[in-house]
Tab-separated table of C-alpha atoms in Angstrom:
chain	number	residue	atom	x	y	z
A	1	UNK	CA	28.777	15.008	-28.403
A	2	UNK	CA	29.223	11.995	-26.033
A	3	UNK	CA	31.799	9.390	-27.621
A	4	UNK	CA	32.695	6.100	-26.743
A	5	UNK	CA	36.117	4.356	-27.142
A	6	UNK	CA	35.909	0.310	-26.517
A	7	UNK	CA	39.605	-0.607	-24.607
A	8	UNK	CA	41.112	-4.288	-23.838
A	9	UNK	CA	40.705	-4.991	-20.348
A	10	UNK	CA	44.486	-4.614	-19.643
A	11	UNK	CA	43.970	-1.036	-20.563
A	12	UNK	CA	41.139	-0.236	-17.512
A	13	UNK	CA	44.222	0.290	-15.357
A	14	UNK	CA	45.649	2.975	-17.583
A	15	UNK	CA	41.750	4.868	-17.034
A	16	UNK	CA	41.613	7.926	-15.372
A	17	UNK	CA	37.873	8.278	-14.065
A	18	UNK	CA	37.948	11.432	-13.651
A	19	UNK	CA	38.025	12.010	-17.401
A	20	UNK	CA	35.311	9.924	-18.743
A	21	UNK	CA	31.664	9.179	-17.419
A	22	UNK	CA	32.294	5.921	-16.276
A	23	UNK	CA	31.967	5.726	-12.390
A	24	UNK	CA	34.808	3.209	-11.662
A	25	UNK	CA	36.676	-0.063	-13.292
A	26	UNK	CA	34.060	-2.271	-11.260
A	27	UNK	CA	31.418	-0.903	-12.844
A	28	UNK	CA	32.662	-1.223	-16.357
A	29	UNK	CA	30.696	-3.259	-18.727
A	30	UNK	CA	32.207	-6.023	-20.245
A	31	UNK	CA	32.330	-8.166	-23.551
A	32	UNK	CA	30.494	-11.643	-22.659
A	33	UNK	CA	31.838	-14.156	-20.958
A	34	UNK	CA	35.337	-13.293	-22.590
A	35	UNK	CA	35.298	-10.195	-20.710
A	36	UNK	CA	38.587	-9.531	-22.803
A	37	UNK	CA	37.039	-6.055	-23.678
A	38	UNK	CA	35.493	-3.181	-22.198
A	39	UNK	CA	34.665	0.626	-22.958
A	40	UNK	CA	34.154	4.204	-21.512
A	41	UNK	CA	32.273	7.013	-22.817
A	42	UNK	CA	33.394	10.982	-22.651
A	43	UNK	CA	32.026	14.210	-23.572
A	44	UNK	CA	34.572	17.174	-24.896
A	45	UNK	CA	37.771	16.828	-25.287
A	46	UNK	CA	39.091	13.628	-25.836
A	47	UNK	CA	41.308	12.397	-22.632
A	48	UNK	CA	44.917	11.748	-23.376
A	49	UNK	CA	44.786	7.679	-22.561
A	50	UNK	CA	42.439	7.504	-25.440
A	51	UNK	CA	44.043	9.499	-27.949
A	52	UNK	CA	44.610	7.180	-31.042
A	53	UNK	CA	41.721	4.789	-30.535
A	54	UNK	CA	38.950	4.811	-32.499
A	55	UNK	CA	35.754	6.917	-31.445
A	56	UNK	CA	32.157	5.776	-31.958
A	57	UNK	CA	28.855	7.842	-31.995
A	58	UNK	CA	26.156	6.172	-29.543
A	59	UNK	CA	24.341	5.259	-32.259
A	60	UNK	CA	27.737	2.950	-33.749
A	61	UNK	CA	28.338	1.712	-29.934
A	62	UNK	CA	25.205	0.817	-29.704
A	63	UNK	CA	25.175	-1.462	-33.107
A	64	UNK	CA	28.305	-3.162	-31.658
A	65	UNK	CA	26.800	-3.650	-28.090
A	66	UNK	CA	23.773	-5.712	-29.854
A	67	UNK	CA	26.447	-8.012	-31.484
A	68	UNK	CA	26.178	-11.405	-29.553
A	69	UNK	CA	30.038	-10.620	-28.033
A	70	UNK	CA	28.263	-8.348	-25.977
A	71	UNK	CA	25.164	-9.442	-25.023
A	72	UNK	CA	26.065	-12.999	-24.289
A	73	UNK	CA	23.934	-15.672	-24.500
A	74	UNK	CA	23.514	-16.187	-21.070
A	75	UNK	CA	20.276	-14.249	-20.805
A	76	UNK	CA	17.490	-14.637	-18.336
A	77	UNK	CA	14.656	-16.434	-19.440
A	78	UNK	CA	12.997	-14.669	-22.443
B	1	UNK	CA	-14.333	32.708	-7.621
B	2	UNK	CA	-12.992	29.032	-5.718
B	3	UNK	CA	-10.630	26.611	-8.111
B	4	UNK	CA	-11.807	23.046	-6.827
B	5	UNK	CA	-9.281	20.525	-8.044
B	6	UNK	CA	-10.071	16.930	-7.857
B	7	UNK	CA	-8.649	14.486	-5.720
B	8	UNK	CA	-8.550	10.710	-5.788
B	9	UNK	CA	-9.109	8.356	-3.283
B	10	UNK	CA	-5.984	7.612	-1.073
B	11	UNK	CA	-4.221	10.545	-2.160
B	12	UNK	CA	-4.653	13.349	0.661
B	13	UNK	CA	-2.380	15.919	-0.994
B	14	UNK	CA	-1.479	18.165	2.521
B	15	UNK	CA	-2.318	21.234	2.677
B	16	UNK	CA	0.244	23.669	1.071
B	17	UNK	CA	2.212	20.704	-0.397
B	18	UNK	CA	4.298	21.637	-3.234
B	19	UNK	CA	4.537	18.447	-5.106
B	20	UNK	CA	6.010	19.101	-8.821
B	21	UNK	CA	7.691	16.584	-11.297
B	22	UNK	CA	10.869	18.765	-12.869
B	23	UNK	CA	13.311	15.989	-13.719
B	24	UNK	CA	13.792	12.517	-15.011
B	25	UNK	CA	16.897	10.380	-15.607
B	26	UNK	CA	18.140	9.997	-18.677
B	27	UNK	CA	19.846	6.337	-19.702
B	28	UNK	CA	21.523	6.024	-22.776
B	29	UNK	CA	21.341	2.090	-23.324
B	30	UNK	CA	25.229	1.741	-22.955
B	31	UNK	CA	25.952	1.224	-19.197
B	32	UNK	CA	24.921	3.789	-16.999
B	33	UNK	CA	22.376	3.198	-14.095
B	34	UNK	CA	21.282	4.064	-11.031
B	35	UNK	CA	22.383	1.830	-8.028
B	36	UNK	CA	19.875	1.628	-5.643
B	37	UNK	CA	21.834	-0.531	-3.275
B	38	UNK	CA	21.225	-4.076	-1.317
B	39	UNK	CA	19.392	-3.126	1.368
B	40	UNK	CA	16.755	-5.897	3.125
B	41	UNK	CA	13.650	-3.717	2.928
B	42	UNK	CA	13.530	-3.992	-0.714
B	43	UNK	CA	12.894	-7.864	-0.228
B	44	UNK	CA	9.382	-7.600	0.526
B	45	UNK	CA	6.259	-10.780	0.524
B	46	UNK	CA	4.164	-9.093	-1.447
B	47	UNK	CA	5.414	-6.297	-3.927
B	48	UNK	CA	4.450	-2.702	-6.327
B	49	UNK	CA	6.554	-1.659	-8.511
B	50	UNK	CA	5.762	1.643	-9.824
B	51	UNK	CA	7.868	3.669	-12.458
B	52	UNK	CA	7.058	5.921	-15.818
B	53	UNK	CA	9.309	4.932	-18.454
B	54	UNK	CA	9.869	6.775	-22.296
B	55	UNK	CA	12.353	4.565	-24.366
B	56	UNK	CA	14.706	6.384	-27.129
B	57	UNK	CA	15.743	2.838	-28.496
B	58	UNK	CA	14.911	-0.861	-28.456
B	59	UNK	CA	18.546	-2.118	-29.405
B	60	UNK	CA	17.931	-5.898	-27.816
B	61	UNK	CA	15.328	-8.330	-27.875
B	62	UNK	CA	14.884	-7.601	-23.823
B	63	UNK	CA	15.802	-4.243	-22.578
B	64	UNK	CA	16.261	-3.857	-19.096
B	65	UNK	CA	14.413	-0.944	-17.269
B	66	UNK	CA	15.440	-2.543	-13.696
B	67	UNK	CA	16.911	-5.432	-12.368
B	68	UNK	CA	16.752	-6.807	-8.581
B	69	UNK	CA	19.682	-9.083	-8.438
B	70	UNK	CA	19.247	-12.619	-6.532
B	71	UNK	CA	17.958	-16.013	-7.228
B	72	UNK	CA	19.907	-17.484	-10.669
B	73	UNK	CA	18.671	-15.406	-13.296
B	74	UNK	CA	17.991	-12.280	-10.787
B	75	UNK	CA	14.764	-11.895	-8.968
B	76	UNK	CA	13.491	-9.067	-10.449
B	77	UNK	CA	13.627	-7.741	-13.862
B	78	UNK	CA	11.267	-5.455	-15.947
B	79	UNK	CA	11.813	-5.253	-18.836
B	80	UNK	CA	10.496	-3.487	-23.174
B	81	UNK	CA	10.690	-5.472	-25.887
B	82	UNK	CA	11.340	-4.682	-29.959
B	83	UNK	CA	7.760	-5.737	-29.988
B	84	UNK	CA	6.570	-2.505	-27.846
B	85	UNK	CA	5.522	-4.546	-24.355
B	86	UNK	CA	6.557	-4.294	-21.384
B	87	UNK	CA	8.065	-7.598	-19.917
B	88	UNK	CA	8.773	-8.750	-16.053
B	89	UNK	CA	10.244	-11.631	-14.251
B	90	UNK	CA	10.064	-12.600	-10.514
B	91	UNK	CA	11.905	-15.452	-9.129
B	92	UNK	CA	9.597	-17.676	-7.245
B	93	UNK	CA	9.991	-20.738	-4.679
B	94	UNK	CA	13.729	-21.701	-5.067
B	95	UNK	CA	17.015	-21.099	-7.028
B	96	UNK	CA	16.490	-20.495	-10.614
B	97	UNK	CA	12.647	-20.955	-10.634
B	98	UNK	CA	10.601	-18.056	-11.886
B	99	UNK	CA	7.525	-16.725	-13.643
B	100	UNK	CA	8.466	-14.255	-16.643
B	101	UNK	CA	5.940	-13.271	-19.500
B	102	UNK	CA	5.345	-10.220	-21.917
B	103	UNK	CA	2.368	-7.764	-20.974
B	104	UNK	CA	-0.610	-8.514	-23.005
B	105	UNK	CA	-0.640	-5.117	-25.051
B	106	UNK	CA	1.480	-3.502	-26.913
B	107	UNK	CA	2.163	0.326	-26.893
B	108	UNK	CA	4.025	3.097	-28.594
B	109	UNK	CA	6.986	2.675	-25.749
B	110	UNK	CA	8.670	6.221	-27.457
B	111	UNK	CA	6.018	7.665	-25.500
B	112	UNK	CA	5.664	7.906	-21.402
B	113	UNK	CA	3.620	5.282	-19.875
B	114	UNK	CA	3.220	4.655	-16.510
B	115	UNK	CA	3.897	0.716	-15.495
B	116	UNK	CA	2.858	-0.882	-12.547
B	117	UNK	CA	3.921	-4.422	-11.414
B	118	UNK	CA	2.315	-6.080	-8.268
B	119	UNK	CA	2.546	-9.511	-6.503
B	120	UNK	CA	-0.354	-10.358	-3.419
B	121	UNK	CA	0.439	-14.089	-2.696
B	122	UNK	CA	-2.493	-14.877	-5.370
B	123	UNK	CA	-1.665	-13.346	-8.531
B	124	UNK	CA	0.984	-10.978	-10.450
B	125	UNK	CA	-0.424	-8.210	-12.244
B	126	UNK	CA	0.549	-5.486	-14.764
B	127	UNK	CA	-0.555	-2.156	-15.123
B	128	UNK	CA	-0.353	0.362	-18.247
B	129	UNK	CA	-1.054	3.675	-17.572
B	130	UNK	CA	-3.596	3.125	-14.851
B	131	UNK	CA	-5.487	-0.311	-16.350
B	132	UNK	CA	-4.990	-3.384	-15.869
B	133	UNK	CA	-2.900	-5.188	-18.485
B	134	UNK	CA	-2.431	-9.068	-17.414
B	135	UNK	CA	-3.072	-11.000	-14.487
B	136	UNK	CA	-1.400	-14.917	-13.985
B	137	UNK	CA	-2.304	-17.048	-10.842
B	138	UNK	CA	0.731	-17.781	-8.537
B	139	UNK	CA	1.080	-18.241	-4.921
B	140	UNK	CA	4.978	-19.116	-4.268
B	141	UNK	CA	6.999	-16.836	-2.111
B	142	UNK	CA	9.523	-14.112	-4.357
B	143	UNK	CA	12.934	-15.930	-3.862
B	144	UNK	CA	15.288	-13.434	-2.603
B	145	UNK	CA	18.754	-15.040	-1.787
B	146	UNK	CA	21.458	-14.230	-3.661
B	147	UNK	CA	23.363	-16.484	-6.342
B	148	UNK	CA	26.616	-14.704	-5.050
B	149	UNK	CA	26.198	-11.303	-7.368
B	150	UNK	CA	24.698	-9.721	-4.151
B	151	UNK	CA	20.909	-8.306	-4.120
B	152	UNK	CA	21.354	-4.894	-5.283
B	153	UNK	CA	18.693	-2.884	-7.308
B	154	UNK	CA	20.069	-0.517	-10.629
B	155	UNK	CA	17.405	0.754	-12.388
B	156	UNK	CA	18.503	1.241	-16.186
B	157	UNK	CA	20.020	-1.850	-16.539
B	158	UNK	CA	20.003	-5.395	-16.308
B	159	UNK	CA	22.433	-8.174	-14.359
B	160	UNK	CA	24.376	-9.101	-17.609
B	161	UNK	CA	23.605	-6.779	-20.630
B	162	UNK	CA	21.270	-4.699	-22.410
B	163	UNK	CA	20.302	-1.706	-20.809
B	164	UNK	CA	17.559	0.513	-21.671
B	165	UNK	CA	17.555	3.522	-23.344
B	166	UNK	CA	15.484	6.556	-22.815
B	167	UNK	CA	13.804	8.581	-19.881
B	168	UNK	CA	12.978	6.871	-15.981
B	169	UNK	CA	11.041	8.884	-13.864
B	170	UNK	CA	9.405	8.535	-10.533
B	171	UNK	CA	10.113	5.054	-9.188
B	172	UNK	CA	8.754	3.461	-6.464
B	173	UNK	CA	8.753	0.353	-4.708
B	174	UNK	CA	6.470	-0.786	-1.794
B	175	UNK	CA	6.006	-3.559	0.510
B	176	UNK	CA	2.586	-4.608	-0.747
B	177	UNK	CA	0.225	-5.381	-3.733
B	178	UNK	CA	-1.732	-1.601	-4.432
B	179	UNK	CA	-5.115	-1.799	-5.248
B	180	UNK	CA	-5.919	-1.454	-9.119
B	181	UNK	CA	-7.545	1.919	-7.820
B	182	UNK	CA	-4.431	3.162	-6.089
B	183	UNK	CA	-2.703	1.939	-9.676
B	184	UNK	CA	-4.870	4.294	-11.746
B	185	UNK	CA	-4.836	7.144	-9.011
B	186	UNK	CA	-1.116	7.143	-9.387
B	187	UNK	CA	-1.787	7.415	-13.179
B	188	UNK	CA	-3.428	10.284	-12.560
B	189	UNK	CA	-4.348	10.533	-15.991
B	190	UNK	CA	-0.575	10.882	-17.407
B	191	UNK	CA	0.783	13.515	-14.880
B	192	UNK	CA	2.714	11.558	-11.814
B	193	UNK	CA	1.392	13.005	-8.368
B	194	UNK	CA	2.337	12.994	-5.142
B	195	UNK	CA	2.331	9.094	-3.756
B	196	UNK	CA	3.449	9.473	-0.151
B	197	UNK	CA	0.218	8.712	1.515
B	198	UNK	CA	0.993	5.104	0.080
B	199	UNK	CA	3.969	4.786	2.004
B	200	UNK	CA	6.443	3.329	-0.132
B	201	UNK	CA	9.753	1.798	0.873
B	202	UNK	CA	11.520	3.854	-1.652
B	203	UNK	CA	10.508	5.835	-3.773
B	204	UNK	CA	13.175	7.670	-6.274
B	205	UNK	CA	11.552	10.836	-8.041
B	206	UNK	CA	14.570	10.986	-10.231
B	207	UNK	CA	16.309	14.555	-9.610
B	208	UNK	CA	13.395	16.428	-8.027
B	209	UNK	CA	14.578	17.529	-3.885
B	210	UNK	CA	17.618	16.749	-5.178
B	211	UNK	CA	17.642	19.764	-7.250
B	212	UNK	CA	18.718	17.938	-10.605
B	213	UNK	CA	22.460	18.015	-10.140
B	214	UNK	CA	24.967	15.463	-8.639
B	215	UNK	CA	25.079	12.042	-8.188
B	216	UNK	CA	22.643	11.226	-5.442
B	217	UNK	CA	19.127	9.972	-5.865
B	218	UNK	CA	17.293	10.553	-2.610
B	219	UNK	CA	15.196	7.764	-1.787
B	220	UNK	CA	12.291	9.751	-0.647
B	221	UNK	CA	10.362	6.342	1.233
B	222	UNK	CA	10.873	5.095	4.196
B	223	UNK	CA	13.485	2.653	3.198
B	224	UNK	CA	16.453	4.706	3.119
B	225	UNK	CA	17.834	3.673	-0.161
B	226	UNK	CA	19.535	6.577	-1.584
B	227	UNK	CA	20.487	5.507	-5.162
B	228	UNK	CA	24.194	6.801	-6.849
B	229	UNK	CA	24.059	7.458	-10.388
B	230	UNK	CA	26.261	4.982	-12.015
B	231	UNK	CA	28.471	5.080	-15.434
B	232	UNK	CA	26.876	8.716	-16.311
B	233	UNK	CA	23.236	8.686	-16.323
B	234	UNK	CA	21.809	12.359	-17.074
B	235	UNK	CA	19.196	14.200	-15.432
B	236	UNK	CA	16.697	15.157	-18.002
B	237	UNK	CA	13.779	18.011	-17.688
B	238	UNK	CA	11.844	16.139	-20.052
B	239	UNK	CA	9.144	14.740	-17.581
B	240	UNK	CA	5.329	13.181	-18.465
B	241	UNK	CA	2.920	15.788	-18.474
């Protein structure tokens, strides 16, 4: 089952992207406009510059994602 | 005994052709996309839009199916709403101007539909699976320049946030407004069919010739626009049929 592990920015350095689905650290998705946080996703075995922080399902990522930190407010016109 | 099978007009299926529909792309509303690059021949005047689209989730208000960066906002977005419509948005006449509106109807979206978006210097229009949805008046030019984000198309996702989530299948983009019988011929009654004889610019069928595996997209138009699967976007065999 795919998890997801949201990191601090300061932490994308520390990412090996080989381990986890994300392509590369500029095409990370970030909290809005602080952009203060990001997050990668895996599937397996968890990599070792995750170990100790917390896992969500997609279904909890995607609960957090709809908060207003990471939408923004910003939008296009709706 | 002969098998005739029908054929529609503009579609000349060749001889021997082997067209089949094995694979779609599977988003997962997060941050994976496809990146269909920057290139100039995907600012066209007049403009289809052509994709079939099965959400799993409606997590935001406005969930981004593609996005053509540009203009202020982006040039092009469409978009599916919690409300079950599809949505679009084309930046018209100068920076930050635009036309965006829901489609009239609303429709079970956890299904496949085929969506269709054209622009002929007159009037936008949007298709649902092969009919005519809405049509608004407008005769500005699509504003293409970029706000300094670059023009680049990713399907799956939207300049700032909220991605979709579900299935994307057999995208297509040309350089003019198809006729509302080309629309439904492409339809084709809820099984996607061959659409070369249209001549699109690109046209991304989503994992079929390129076998279903790796990272590359083939743009199978004339455009050249190979698109890179982006964040880890999965190829799906779940297809409309």
């Amino acid at each position: 089952m795919r998890k997801y592990v949201i990191i601090s920015a300061s932490d994308v350095a520390s990412v090996d992207f080989s381990q986890v689905d994300e392509t590369s650290a500029q095409t990370l998705r970030y909290n809005r406009p602080a952009g203060t946080k990001t997050f990668v996703k895996f599937d397996g075995s968890t990599p070792d510059f995750l170990e100790g922080k917390t896992q969500y399902t997609h279904s909890e990522i995607m609960t957090i994602l709809a908060t207003e930190e990471w939408t923004g407010t910003d939008f296009p016109p709706e | 005994m002969s098998l005739v099978l029908p054929t529609f007009a503009g579609f000349a299926q060749p001889a021997g052709s082997s067209f089949s529909n094995d694979y779609s792309i599977s988003v997962d509303g997060s941050d994976d996309y496809l990146d269909c690059g920057d290139d100039s021949s995907l600012n066209v005047a007049n403009l289809t839009i052509s994709l079939w689209f099965k959400s799993s989730g409606a997590t935001y208000p406005y969930n981004y199916i593609l996005t053509k960066y540009g203009g202020y906002y982006g040039t092009i977005h469409l978009r599916y709403t919690t409300a079950g419509k599809f949505n679009f948005f084309i930046g018209f006449g100068a920076f930050g101007a635009h036309v965006q509106s829901d489609f009239d109807t609303a429709f079970t979206l956890t299904d496949w539909h085929h969506v269709a978006l054209t622009y002929d210097g007159s009037h936008i229009k949007g298709y649902v699976d092969g009919s005519e949805d809405f049509s608004v008046a407008e005769t500005r030019s699509i504003y293409y320049t970029s706000d300094g984000d670059g023009q680049a198309l990713h399907i799956g996702k939207g300049k700032y946030a909220n991605p979709a989530e579900g299935l994307i299948d057999e995208v297509s983009w040309f350089g003019s407004a198809l006729s509302a019988s080309d629309i439904t011929a492409m339809y084709n009654s809820g099984v996607p069919t061959d659409i070369s004889s249209l001549n699109p610019v690109s046209w991304w069928r989503m994992g079929d010739n390129d076998g279903g595996t790796g990272t590359t997209v083939t743009d199978e138009g004339s455009g050249g626009n190979d698109g890179t699967l982006t964040n880890g976007p999965t190829f799906s065999s779940t297809v409309p049929s």
